[in-house]
JSON list of C-alpha atoms in Angstrom, two decimals:
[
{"chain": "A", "resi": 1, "resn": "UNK", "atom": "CA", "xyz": [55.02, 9.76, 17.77]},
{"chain": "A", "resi": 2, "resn": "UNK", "atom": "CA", "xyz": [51.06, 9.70, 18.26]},
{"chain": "A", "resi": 3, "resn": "UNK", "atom": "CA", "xyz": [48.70, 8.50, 16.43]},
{"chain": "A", "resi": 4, "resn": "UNK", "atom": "CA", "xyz": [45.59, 9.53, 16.12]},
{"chain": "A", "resi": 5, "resn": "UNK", "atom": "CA", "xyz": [42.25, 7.79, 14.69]},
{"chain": "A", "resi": 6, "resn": "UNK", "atom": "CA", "xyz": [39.85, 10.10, 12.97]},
{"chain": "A", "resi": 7, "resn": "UNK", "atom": "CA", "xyz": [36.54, 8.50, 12.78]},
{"chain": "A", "resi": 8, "resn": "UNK", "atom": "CA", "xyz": [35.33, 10.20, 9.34]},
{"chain": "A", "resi": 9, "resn": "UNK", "atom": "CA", "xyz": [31.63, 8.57, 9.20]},
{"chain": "A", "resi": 10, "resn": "UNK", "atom": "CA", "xyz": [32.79, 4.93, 9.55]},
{"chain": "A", "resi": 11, "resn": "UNK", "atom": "CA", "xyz": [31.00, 4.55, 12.68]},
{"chain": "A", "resi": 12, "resn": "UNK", "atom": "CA", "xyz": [28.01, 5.91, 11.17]},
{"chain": "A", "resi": 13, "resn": "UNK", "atom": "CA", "xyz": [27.65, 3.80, 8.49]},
{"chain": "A", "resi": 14, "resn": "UNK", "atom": "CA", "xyz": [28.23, 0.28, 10.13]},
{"chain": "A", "resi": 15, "resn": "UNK", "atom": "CA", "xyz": [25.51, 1.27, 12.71]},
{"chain": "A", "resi": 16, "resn": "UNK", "atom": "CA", "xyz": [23.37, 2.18, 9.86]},
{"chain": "A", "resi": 17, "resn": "UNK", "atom": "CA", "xyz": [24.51, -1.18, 7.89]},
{"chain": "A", "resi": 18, "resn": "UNK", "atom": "CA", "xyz": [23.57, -2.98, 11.31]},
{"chain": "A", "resi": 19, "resn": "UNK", "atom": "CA", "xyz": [20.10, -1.93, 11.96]},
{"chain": "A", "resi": 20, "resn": "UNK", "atom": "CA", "xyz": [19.07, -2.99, 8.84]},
{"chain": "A", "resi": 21, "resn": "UNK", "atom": "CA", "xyz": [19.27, -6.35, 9.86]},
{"chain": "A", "resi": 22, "resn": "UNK", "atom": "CA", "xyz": [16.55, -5.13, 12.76]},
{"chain": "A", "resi": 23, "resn": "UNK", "atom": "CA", "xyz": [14.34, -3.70, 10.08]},
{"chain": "A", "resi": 24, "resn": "UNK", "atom": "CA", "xyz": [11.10, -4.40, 8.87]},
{"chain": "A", "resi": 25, "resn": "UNK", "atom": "CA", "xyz": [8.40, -2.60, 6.29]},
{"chain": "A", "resi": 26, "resn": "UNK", "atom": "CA", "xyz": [4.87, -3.20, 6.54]},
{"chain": "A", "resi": 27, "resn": "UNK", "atom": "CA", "xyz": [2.15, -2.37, 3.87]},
{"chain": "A", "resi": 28, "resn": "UNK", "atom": "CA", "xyz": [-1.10, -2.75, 4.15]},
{"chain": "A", "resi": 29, "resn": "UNK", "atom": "CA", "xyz": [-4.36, -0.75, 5.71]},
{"chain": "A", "resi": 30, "resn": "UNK", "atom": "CA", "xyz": [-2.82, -0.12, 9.60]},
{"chain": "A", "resi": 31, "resn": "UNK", "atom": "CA", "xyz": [-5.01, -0.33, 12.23]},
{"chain": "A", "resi": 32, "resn": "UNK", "atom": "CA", "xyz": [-4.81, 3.00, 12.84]},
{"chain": "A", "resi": 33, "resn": "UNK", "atom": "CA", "xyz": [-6.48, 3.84, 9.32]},
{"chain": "A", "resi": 34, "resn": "UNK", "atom": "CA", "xyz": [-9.72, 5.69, 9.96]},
{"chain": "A", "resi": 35, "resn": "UNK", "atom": "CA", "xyz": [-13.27, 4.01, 10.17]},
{"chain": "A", "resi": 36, "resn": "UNK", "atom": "CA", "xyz": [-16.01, 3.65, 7.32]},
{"chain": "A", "resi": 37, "resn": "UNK", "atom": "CA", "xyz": [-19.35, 3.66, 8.37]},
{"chain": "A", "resi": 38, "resn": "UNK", "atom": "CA", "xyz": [-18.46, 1.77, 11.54]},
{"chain": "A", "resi": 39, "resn": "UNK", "atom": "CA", "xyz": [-16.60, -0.64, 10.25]},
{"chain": "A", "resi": 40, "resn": "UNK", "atom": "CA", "xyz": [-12.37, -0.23, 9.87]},
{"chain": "A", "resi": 41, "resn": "UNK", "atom": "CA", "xyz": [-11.30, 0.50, 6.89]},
{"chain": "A", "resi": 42, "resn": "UNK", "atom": "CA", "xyz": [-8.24, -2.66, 7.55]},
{"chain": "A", "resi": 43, "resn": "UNK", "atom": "CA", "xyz": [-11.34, -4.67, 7.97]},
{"chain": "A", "resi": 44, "resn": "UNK", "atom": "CA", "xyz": [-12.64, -3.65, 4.88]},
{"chain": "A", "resi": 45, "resn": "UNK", "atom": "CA", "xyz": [-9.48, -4.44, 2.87]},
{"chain": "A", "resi": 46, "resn": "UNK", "atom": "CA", "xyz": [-9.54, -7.75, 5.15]},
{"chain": "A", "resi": 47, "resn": "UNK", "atom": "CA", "xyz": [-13.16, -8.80, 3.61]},
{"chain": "A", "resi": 48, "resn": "UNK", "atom": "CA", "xyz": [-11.64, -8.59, -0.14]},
{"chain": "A", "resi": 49, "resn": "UNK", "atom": "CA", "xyz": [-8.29, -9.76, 0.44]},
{"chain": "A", "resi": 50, "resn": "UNK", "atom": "CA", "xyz": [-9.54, -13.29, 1.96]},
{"chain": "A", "resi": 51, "resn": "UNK", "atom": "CA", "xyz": [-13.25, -13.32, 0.84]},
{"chain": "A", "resi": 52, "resn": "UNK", "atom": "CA", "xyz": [-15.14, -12.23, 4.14]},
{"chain": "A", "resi": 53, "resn": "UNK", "atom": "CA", "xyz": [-18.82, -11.88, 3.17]},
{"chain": "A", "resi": 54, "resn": "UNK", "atom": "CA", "xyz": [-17.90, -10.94, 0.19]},
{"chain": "A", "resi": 55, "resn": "UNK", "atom": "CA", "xyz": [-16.18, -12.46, -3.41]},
{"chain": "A", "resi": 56, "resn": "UNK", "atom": "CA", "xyz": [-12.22, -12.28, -2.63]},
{"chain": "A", "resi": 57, "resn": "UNK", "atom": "CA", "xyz": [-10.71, -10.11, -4.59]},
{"chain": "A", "resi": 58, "resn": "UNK", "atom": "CA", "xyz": [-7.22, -10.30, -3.20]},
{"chain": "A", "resi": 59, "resn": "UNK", "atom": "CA", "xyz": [-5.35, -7.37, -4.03]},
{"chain": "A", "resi": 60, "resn": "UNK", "atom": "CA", "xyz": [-2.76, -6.58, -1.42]},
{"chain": "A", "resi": 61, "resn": "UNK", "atom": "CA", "xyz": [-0.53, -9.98, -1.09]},
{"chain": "A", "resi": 62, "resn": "UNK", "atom": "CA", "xyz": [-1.02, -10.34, -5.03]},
{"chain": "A", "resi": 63, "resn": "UNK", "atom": "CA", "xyz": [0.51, -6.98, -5.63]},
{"chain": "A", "resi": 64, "resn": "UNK", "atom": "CA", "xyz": [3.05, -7.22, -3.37]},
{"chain": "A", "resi": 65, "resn": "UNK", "atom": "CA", "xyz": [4.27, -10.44, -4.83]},
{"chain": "A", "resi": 66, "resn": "UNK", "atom": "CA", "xyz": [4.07, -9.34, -8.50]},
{"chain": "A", "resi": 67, "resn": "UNK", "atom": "CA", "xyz": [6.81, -6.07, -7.38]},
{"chain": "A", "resi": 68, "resn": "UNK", "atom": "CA", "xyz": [8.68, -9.01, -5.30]},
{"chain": "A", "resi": 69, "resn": "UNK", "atom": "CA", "xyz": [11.92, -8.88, -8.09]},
{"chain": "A", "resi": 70, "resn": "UNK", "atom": "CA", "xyz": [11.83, -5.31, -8.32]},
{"chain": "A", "resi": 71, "resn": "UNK", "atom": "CA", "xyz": [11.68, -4.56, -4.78]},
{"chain": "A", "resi": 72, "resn": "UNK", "atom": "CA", "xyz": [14.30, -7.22, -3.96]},
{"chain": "A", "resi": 73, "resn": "UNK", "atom": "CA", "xyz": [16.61, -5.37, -6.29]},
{"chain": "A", "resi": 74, "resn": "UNK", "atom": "CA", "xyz": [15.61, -1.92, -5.34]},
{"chain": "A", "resi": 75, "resn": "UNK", "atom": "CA", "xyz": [16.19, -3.19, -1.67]},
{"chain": "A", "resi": 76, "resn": "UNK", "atom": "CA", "xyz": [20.04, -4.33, -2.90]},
{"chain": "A", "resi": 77, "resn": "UNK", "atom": "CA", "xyz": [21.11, -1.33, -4.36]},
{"chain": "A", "resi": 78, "resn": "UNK", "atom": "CA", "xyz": [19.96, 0.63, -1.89]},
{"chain": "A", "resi": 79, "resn": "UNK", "atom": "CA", "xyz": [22.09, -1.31, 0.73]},
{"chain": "A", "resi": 80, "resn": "UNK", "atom": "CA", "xyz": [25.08, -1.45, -1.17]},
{"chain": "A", "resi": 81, "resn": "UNK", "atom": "CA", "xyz": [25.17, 1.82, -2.73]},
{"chain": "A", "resi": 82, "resn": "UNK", "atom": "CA", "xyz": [23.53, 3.99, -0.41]},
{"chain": "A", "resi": 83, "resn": "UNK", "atom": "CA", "xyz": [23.54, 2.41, 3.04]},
{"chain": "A", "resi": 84, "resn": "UNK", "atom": "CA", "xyz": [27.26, 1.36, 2.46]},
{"chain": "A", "resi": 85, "resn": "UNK", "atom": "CA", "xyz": [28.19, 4.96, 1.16]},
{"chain": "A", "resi": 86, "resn": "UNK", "atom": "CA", "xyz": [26.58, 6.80, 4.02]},
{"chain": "A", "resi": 87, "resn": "UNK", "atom": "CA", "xyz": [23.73, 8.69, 1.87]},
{"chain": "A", "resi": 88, "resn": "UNK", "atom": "CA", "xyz": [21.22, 7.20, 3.65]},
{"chain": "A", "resi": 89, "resn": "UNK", "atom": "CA", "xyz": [19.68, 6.04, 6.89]},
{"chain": "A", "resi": 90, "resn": "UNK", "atom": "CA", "xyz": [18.43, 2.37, 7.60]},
{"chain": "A", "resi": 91, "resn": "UNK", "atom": "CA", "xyz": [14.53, 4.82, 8.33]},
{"chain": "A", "resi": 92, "resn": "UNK", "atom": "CA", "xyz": [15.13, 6.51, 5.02]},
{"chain": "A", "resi": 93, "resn": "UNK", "atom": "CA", "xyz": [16.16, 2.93, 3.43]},
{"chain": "A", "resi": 94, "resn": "UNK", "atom": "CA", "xyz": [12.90, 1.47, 4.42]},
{"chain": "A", "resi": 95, "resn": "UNK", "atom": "CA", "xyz": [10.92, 4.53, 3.60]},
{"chain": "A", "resi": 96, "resn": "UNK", "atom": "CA", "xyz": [11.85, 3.77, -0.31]},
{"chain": "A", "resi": 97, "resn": "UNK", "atom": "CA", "xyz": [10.94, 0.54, -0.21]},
{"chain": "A", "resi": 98, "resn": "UNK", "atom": "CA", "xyz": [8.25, 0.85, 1.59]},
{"chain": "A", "resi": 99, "resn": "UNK", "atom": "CA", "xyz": [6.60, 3.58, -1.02]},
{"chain": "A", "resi": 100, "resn": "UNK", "atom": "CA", "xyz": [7.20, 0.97, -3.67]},
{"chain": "A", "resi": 101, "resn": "UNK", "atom": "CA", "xyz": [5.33, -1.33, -2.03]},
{"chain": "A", "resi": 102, "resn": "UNK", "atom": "CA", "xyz": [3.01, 0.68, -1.34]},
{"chain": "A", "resi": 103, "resn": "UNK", "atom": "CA", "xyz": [2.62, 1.93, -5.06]},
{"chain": "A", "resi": 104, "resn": "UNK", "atom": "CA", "xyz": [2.53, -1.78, -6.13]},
{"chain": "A", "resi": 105, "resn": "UNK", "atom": "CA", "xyz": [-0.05, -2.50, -3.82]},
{"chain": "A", "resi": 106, "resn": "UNK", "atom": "CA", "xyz": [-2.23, 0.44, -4.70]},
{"chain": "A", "resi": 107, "resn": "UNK", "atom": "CA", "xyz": [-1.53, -0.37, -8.21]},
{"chain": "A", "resi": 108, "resn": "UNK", "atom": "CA", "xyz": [-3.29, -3.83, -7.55]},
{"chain": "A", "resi": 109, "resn": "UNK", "atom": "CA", "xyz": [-6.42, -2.37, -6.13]},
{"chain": "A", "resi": 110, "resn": "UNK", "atom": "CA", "xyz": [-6.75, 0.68, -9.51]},
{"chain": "A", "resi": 111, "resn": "UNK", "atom": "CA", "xyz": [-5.77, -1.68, -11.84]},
{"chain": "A", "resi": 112, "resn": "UNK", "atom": "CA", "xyz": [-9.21, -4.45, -11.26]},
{"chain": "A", "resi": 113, "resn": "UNK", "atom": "CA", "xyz": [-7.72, -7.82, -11.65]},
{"chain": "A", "resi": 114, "resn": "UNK", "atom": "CA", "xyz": [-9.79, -9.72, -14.32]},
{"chain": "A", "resi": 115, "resn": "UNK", "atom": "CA", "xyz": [-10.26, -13.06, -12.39]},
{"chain": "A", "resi": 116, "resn": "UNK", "atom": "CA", "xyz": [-12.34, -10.76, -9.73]},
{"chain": "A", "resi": 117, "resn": "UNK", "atom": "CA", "xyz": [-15.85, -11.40, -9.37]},
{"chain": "A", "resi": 118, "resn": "UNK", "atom": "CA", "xyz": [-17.71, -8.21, -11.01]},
{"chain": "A", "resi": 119, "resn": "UNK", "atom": "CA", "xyz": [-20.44, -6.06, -8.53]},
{"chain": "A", "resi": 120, "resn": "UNK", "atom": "CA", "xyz": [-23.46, -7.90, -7.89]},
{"chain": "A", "resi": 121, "resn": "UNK", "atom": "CA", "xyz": [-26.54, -5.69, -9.39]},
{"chain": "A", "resi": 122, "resn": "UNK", "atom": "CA", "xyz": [-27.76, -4.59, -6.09]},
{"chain": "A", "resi": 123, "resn": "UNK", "atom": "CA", "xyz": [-24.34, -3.21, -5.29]},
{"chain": "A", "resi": 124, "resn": "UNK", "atom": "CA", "xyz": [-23.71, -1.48, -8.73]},
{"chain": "A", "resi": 125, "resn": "UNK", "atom": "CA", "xyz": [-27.14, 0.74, -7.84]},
{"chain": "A", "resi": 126, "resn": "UNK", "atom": "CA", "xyz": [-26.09, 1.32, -4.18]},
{"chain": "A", "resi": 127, "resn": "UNK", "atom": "CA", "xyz": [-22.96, 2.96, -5.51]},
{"chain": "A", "resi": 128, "resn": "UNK", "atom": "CA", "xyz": [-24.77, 4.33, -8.38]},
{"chain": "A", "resi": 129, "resn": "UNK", "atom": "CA", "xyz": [-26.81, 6.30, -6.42]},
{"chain": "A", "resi": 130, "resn": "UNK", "atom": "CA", "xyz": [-23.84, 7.45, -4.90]},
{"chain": "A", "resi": 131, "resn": "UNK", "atom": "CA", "xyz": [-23.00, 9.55, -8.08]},
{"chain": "A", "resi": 132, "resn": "UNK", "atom": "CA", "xyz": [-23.94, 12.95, -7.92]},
{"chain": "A", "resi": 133, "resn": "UNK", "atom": "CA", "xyz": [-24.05, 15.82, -10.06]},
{"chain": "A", "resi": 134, "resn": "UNK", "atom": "CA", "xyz": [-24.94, 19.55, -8.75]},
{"chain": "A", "resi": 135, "resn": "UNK", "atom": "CA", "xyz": [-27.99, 21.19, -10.28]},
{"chain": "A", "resi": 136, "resn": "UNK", "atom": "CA", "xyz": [-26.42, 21.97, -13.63]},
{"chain": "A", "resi": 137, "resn": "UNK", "atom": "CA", "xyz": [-25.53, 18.60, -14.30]},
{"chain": "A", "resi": 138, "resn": "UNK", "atom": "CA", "xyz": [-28.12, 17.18, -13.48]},
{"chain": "A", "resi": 139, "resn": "UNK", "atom": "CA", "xyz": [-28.75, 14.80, -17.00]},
{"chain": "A", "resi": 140, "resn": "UNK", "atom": "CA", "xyz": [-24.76, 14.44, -16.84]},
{"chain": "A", "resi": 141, "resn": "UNK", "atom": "CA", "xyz": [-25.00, 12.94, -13.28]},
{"chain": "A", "resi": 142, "resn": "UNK", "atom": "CA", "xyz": [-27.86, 10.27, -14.34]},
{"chain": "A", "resi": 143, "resn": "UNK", "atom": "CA", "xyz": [-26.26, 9.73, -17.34]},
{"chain": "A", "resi": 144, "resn": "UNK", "atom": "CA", "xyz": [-22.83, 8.71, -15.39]},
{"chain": "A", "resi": 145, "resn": "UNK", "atom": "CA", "xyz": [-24.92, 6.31, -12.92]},
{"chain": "A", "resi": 146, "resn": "UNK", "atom": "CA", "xyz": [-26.80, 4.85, -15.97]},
{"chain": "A", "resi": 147, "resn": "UNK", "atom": "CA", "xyz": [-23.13, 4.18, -17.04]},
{"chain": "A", "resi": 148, "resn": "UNK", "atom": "CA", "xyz": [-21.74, 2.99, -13.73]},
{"chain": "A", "resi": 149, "resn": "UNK", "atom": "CA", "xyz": [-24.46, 0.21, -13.75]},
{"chain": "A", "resi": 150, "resn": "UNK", "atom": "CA", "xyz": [-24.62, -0.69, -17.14]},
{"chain": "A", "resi": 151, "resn": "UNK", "atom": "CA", "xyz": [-20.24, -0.94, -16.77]},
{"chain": "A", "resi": 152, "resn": "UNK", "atom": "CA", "xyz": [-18.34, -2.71, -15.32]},
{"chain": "A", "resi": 153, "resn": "UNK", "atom": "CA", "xyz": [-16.27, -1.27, -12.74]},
{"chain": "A", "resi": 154, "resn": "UNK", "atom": "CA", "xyz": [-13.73, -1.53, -10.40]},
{"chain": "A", "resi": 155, "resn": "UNK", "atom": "CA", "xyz": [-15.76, -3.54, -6.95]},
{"chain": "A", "resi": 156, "resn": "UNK", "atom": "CA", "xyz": [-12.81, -2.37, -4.98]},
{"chain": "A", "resi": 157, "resn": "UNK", "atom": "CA", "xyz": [-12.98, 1.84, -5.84]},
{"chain": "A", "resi": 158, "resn": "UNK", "atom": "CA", "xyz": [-16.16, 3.45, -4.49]},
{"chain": "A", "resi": 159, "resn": "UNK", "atom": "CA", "xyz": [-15.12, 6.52, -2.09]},
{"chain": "A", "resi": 160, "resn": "UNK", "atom": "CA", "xyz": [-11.32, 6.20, -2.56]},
{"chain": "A", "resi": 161, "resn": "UNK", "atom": "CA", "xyz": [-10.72, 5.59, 1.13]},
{"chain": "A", "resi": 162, "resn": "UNK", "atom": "CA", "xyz": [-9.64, 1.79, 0.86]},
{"chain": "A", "resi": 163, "resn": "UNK", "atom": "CA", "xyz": [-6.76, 2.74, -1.85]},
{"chain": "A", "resi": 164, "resn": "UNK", "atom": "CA", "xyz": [-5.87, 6.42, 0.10]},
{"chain": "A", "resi": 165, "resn": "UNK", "atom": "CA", "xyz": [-5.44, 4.10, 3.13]},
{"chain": "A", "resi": 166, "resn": "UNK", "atom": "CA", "xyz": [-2.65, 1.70, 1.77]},
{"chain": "A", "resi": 167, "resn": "UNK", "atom": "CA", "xyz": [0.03, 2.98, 3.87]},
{"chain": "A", "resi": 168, "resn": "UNK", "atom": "CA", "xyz": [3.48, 1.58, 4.55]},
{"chain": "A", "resi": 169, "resn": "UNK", "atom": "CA", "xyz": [5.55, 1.91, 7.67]},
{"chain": "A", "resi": 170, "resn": "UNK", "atom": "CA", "xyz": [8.96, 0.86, 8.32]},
{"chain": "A", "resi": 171, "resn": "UNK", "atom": "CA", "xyz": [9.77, -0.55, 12.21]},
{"chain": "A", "resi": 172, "resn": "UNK", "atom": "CA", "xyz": [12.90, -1.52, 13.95]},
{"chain": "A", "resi": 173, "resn": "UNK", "atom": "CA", "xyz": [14.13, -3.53, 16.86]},
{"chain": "A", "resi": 174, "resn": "UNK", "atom": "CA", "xyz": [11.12, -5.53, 19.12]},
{"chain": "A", "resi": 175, "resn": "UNK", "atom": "CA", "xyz": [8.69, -4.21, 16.94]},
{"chain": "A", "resi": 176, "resn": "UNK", "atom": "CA", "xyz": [9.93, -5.50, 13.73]},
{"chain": "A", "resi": 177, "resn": "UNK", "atom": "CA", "xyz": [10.18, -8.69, 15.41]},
{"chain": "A", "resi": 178, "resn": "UNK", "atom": "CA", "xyz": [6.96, -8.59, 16.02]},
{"chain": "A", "resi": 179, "resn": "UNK", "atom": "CA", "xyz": [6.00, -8.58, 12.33]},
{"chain": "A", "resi": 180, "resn": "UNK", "atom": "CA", "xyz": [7.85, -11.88, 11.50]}
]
């Protein structure tokens, strides 16, 4: 009598199940984010997150921390009834949690904490000067910067490119270890 062993995905999933452990997700604005006016957009988010030259405004650390319990269970079921079941990969594991921390952190930044300092005056006309209306709107455009400046805004939303640049990216082996 033989007997056989038929692998039917076991294999699969305790290698999947393993290199979790060798995971890690970063969020933030990655180096490789493109420049603004010379300067990085990372540094950018840098300069509000600590208070470089400018009022801190933390947004990304705050954010994070605030989906902390939600991610943590997101992160559990995943692992136990995904990773454990075969459905997913440890990549496409990360890749979920890593778009919800990404939405929480980009959340942060729309949302305009109320303990941030507000736009100095100077600031509020350099952006307002930055609205623009074509010809036809031309009293709707003045009208919106009269608005912008008399508001009260969010400091950390001008172009868009700070927020469009929260990325996440999930990384395994040495380079997760490099993270910690």
């Amino acid at each position: 009598m033989t007997v056989t062993d038929k692998d039917r995905g076991w294999q699969a999933i305790l290698r999947e199940a393993t290199s979790v452990g060798e995971m890690s997700v970063s969020v933030g604005v990655h180096a490789d984010a493109r420049d603004h006016d010379g300067t990085t957009t990372a540094a950018i988010g840098a300069f509000h997150e600590y208070g470089i030259g400018v009022p801190q405004r933390a947004w990304l650390g705050p954010g994070i921390d605030d989906a902390t319990p939600e991610i943590l269970r997101l992160a559990e079921r995943i692992y136990f009834d995904a990773i454990l079941a075969g459905s997913v990969s440890a990549r496409q594991a990360g890749g979920l949690i890593g778009e919800r921390m990404q939405a929480a952190a980009q959340q942060r930044l729309r949302d305009k904490d109320p303990s941030w300092a507000p736009l100095a005056p100077y600031t509020k006309a350099r952006k307002a000067k930055k609205i623009r209306g074509s010809k036809r709107e031309g009293k709707g455009a003045r009208q919106r910067q009269a608005e912008f400046v008399a508001g009260d805004g969010n400091p950390l939303i001008d172009t868009g490119q700070l927020l469009q640049s929260v990325r996440y990216k999930v990384h395994f082996g040495l380079e997760a270890g490099a993270l910690h």
